[in-house]
Structure formats: structure tokens, C-alpha cells
Coordinates of C-alpha atoms and ligand atoms in Angstrom, one line a residue:
M1 CA -10.9 19.7 -1.9
R2 CA -8.8 16.9 -0.6
D3 CA -5.0 16.8 -0.8
N4 CA -4.6 12.6 -0.8
K5 CA -7.1 9.8 -1.8
T6 CA -7.8 9.0 1.3
S7 CA -11.2 9.7 3.6
Q8 CA -8.3 12.1 5.4
P9 CA -6.5 15.0 4.6
A10 CA -2.9 14.9 4.8
Q11 CA -2.3 16.9 8.3
E12 CA -4.6 13.6 10.6
Y13 CA -3.4 10.3 8.6
D14 CA -1.4 9.2 11.0
A15 CA -4.1 9.9 13.8
K16 CA -7.1 8.5 11.7
V17 CA -5.4 5.3 9.7
E18 CA -6.5 3.2 12.4
K19 CA -9.9 3.8 12.3
T20 CA -11.2 3.1 8.8
L21 CA -8.0 0.1 8.7
P22 CA -7.9 -1.5 12.7
L23 CA -5.8 -3.3 11.2
Y24 CA -3.2 -0.7 9.5
R25 CA 0.1 -2.2 11.7
L26 CA -0.1 -5.4 10.4
F27 CA 0.4 -4.8 7.5
H28 CA 4.0 -2.5 7.5
E29 CA 4.8 -5.7 10.6
H30 CA 4.3 -8.8 8.7
T31 CA 5.8 -6.6 5.5
L32 CA 9.1 -5.9 7.0
D33 CA 9.2 -9.2 8.7
L34 CA 8.2 -10.7 4.7
I35 CA 12.0 -8.5 3.8
K36 CA 13.6 -9.9 6.4
V37 CA 14.2 -12.9 5.0
A38 CA 12.9 -12.8 0.9
K39 CA 15.0 -9.9 0.3
P40 CA 17.2 -9.3 3.7
T41 CA 19.7 -6.6 2.2
P42 CA 18.2 -4.4 -0.5
A43 CA 20.2 -1.8 -1.9
V44 CA 17.4 0.3 -3.3
W45 CA 14.1 0.0 -2.0
L46 CA 11.2 1.8 -3.4
D47 CA 7.6 2.7 -1.1
T48 CA 5.3 4.0 -3.6
G49 CA 2.4 5.1 -2.2
C50 CA 3.7 5.9 0.6
G51 CA 1.2 8.5 1.9
S52 CA 2.7 9.3 5.3
G53 CA 5.6 7.6 5.5
N54 CA 5.4 5.4 8.7
L55 CA 6.7 2.3 6.8
V56 CA 10.1 3.2 5.9
G57 CA 10.0 5.0 9.5
K58 CA 10.0 1.6 10.8
A59 CA 12.0 0.2 7.3
V60 CA 15.5 2.3 8.2
K61 CA 15.6 0.9 11.8
D62 CA 16.0 -2.9 10.0
F63 CA 17.9 -1.7 6.7
A64 CA 20.3 1.3 7.4
K65 CA 22.5 0.7 4.7
T66 CA 19.2 0.8 2.1
H67 CA 19.1 4.1 -0.1
F68 CA 14.6 4.5 0.6
I69 CA 13.4 6.4 -2.7
L70 CA 9.4 7.7 -1.2
A71 CA 7.0 8.2 -4.4
D72 CA 3.1 9.8 -3.5
P73 CA 1.0 11.9 -6.4
S74 CA 0.1 13.9 -3.2
E75 CA 2.4 16.9 -2.0
A76 CA 0.9 16.8 1.0
M77 CA 1.5 13.4 2.2
L78 CA 5.2 13.6 0.6
S79 CA 5.2 16.5 3.1
V80 CA 3.8 14.8 6.2
A81 CA 6.5 12.1 5.3
R82 CA 9.6 14.9 4.7
E83 CA 8.9 15.9 8.2
K84 CA 9.1 13.0 9.8
F85 CA 12.5 12.5 8.5
E86 CA 13.6 16.1 9.5
N87 CA 16.3 15.3 12.3
D88 CA 17.2 11.5 9.9
K89 CA 20.2 13.2 8.4
D90 CA 21.6 9.6 8.6
V91 CA 19.0 7.5 6.4
D92 CA 19.6 7.4 3.0
L93 CA 16.2 9.5 1.4
E94 CA 14.4 10.6 -1.9
F95 CA 11.1 12.0 -2.6
I96 CA 9.5 11.0 -5.3
Q97 CA 6.2 13.0 -6.6
S98 CA 4.3 10.6 -8.4
G99 CA 1.9 7.9 -9.2
T100 CA 3.3 4.3 -10.1
E101 CA 1.8 4.5 -13.0
R102 CA 4.0 7.3 -14.0
L103 CA 7.4 6.6 -11.9
D104 CA 10.2 6.8 -14.0
C105 CA 13.0 5.2 -12.5
A106 CA 15.3 3.3 -14.7
K107 CA 15.1 0.2 -15.2
E108 CA 16.0 -3.6 -13.4
S109 CA 16.9 -0.2 -10.9
I110 CA 15.3 -2.0 -7.7
D111 CA 15.9 -4.4 -5.2
V112 CA 12.3 -4.2 -3.3
I113 CA 8.9 -2.4 -3.6
T114 CA 6.6 -2.0 -1.6
A115 CA 2.5 -0.4 -2.6
I116 CA 0.5 -0.6 0.8
M117 CA -3.0 0.0 0.4
S118 CA -1.7 2.6 -2.6
H119 CA -3.1 0.6 -5.7
H120 CA -6.9 -0.1 -5.4
Y121 CA -7.5 3.1 -6.5
F122 CA -6.6 2.2 -10.1
D123 CA -9.4 0.3 -12.6
I124 CA -8.3 -2.5 -14.7
E125 CA -6.4 -0.9 -16.2
M126 CA -4.4 1.4 -15.1
R127 CA -4.1 -2.0 -12.1
K128 CA -1.9 -3.5 -15.0
K129 CA -0.3 -0.5 -16.5
A130 CA 0.8 0.2 -12.6
T131 CA 1.8 -3.8 -11.6
E132 CA 3.7 -3.7 -14.8
N133 CA 6.3 -0.7 -13.9
C134 CA 6.8 -2.0 -10.4
Y135 CA 7.6 -4.9 -12.7
R136 CA 9.6 -2.4 -15.4
M137 CA 12.0 -1.2 -12.2
L138 CA 12.8 -4.2 -10.0
K139 CA 15.7 -6.6 -10.4
E140 CA 15.8 -10.0 -11.0
G141 CA 15.2 -11.3 -8.2
G142 CA 13.7 -8.6 -6.6
V143 CA 10.1 -8.5 -4.3
Y144 CA 7.3 -6.6 -4.8
V145 CA 4.8 -6.4 -2.2
T146 CA 1.4 -4.8 -2.3
F147 CA -1.9 -5.2 0.7
E148 CA -4.5 -3.9 -0.1
S149 CA -8.9 -4.2 0.4
I150 CA -9.6 -6.9 -1.5
R151 CA -13.3 -8.2 -3.3
P152 CA -14.8 -11.2 -1.3
Q153 CA -15.2 -13.8 -4.2
S154 CA -19.3 -14.2 -3.4
E155 CA -22.5 -11.0 -3.6
K156 CA -22.9 -12.8 0.4
G157 CA -19.6 -13.0 0.8
L158 CA -19.1 -9.0 0.1
Q159 CA -22.3 -7.9 2.2
I160 CA -21.3 -10.0 5.1
G161 CA -17.0 -9.2 4.8
L162 CA -18.3 -5.1 4.3
E163 CA -20.7 -5.4 7.7
R164 CA -17.8 -7.2 9.3
W165 CA -15.4 -4.3 9.0
A166 CA -18.1 -1.9 9.4
Q167 CA -18.4 -3.2 13.2
A168 CA -14.7 -3.2 13.9
Q169 CA -15.2 1.1 12.0
L170 CA -17.8 0.9 15.4
R171 CA -15.3 -0.3 18.2
Q172 CA -12.4 1.9 16.9
G173 CA -14.5 5.1 17.7
K174 CA -15.8 6.6 13.8
T175 CA -20.0 8.1 14.1
L176 CA -22.3 5.5 12.5
Q177 CA -22.5 8.4 10.1
E178 CA -18.5 8.3 8.8
V179 CA -18.4 4.3 9.3
E180 CA -20.9 4.8 6.0
K181 CA -19.9 7.5 4.2
H182 CA -16.3 5.1 4.3
I183 CA -18.3 2.0 3.3
S184 CA -20.5 3.8 0.0
R185 CA -16.8 4.5 -1.1
Y186 CA -16.0 0.6 -1.8
G187 CA -16.4 -0.2 -5.9
V188 CA -16.7 3.4 -5.8
E189 CA -14.0 5.7 -5.3
F190 CA -11.7 2.9 -4.6
F191 CA -11.7 -0.8 -6.9
P192 CA -10.9 -3.6 -4.3
I193 CA -10.4 -7.2 -6.6
S194 CA -10.2 -10.2 -5.4
I195 CA -7.7 -12.6 -4.7
D196 CA -7.0 -14.9 -6.9
S197 CA -6.8 -11.9 -9.8
H198 CA -3.8 -10.4 -7.7
L199 CA -2.0 -13.9 -8.2
Q200 CA -3.6 -14.3 -11.8
L201 CA -2.2 -10.2 -12.4
L202 CA 1.3 -10.4 -10.4
K203 CA 1.2 -14.5 -12.6
D204 CA 0.7 -13.0 -16.2
L205 CA 2.9 -9.8 -16.1
G206 CA 5.6 -12.8 -15.3
F207 CA 6.8 -12.7 -11.6
S208 CA 8.0 -15.7 -10.7
T209 CA 7.2 -16.6 -7.8
V210 CA 3.5 -15.5 -6.4
E211 CA 2.0 -16.0 -2.8
V212 CA -0.6 -14.5 -0.1
F213 CA 1.1 -14.1 2.9
W214 CA -1.3 -12.1 4.7
A215 CA -5.5 -11.6 5.0
S216 CA -8.0 -10.8 6.9
V217 CA -11.7 -9.8 6.7
M218 CA -11.6 -7.2 3.4
Q219 CA -7.6 -6.6 3.0
A220 CA -5.0 -9.1 2.1
G221 CA -0.9 -9.1 0.8
V222 CA 0.3 -10.7 -1.3
Y223 CA 4.2 -10.7 -2.4
A224 CA 5.4 -11.9 -6.0
I225 CA 9.0 -12.5 -7.3
K226 CA 10.9 -10.8 -10.5
Ligands
SAM1 C1 -4.3 4.6 2.1 S1 -3.1 5.9 2.0 C2 -1.5 4.1 2.6 C3 -0.2 5.0 2.3 C4 0.9 4.5 2.7 N1 1.2 3.7 1.8 C5 0.7 3.7 4.2 O1 0.6 2.2 4.6 O2 -0.1 4.3 5.2 C6 -3.1 5.3 0.0 C7 -2.4 6.5 -0.8 O3 -1.9 5.9 -2.3 C8 -1.6 7.3 -2.3 N2 -2.1 7.1 -4.1 C9 -3.2 7.7 -4.2 N3 -3.3 8.0 -5.6 C10 -1.6 7.0 -6.3 C11 -1.5 6.3 -7.4 N4 -1.8 6.5 -8.7 N5 -0.1 5.9 -7.1 C12 0.7 5.6 -6.1 N6 -0.1 5.6 -4.7 C13 -1.5 6.8 -5.1 C14 -2.0 8.3 -1.4 O4 -2.2 9.3 -2.1 C15 -2.6 8.3 -0.1 O5 -1.0 8.5 0.3

């Protein structure tokens, strides 16, 4: 049985994630870069769908006074994340086992919420519920950041995008069989929406500033300010 919703067991996630997401490192770099400008001194930062804790692992260096909440529905992922911080006694951390849709942090208690590659498992209704929950938990002026695999505008664009993603995975050392297995999950196990749909959802929920701040072949980063 799988211990989380990604292609690999939690214990292998760090070693293998860049085979599936060749630009993975950039998602974190750009998120940190954005938060340094948009919300430089957050008191509380929730990383939902934190996985093995890589984003917070990098963030603690620049945000030493921030209280970080790491949430994920997978106990196996949280356990890898916990191990990562075992020797960081000075870091202010809290772990919660939950999906974003069920997170129960107090209303308007959080300055930054990041959801990096963790909301594309939702169907439309659940995505709305989860994103609405993020809006509820954010303080006024708080920043929501998400990176996700996206859906191109046209069928042709989708075909070309998936082929380019497959080629990139092969260059990262995956076998053809592994690549085909992963690409076949698109629209079946994870449900990307277009960049336009992302922006519309965030505007509909009431966010004031809604922007794309990074995009590549099949992934994009979007932020929104409450
Ligand atoms: C591709 S990993 C990304 C992990 C991490 N954010 C990172 O940047 O490495 C996807 C994560 O989303 C989590 N996930 C699955 N369902 C979720 C849900 N309903 N809400 C939040 N996260 C979820 C998975 O357990 C997994 O840890």
C-alpha cells in the first residue's frame, strides 16, 4: 500500500522527486524569494502538504523568528519531515497530520500559507473547499502561495506539454516505463487546472492581489494576498 499520494514512498521522496519534477528546487527558491519581499517578517507560516519538509528546511535559515506549522495527511511524510529537524532545537515547529481541506487552525491566525505541489489531487469542489479554508486561516494581508502542475489551454498544448515533461523525466534518468506510469496519472490521480482557472478561483474567494509569479512547461507558481 502507498504511504502517500506521490509516485514514491515517503522514505524515497527526497532522492527521487527531481526525477519527476526536474525543476522542483526552483519551486522552493522562488517561493522563499517571493515571501522575503511580500511578507518579510511572518509570525506564523503554514506549509500545507509539507511532504518531507524540504521547503521549511530551507525557510528556517532566513525566517528564524517564525513559527512554522507543517501539515500533511501522510504520517509517513510527516515522520520524514520530523527526522529532518531532529537536531534543530531552536526552530519553532509544529506538525499536524491533516489535509488542507480539514485543517482547523484558527480563523485569521496565519501570515503565510504555502501549498507546494499538494493541491492538484483535489477535484474542483474539494480544491475550492481547501483553498477557501486557506483564505479563512489567513490574516488580513496574509499571503497564499501555491505551485502546481497545470493544464494547458488546448488539447494540442496538453499533448506537447506532456511529451516535453516525459522527455525531461527521461533526461533525469527515469526508464520509459516509469515515465509512462507517471504521465498516465495526469487527469486520473491528479487533476491539474489551467493557470486562468487558478487565478479565477482565488479572485472568486476574495483575494485582492492574485498573480502568477513563475511558470514553466507544466508547472506554475501563483500567489494571492488576502
Ligand atoms: C509532491 S508532494 C509535495 C511535498 C512538498 N510540498 C514539497 O514541496 O516537497 C505532495 C504532498 O501532498 C500531500 N497531500 C496529499 N493530499 C493532500 C491534501 N488533501 N492536503 C494537503 N496535502 C496533501 C501528500 O501527502 C504529499 O506529501
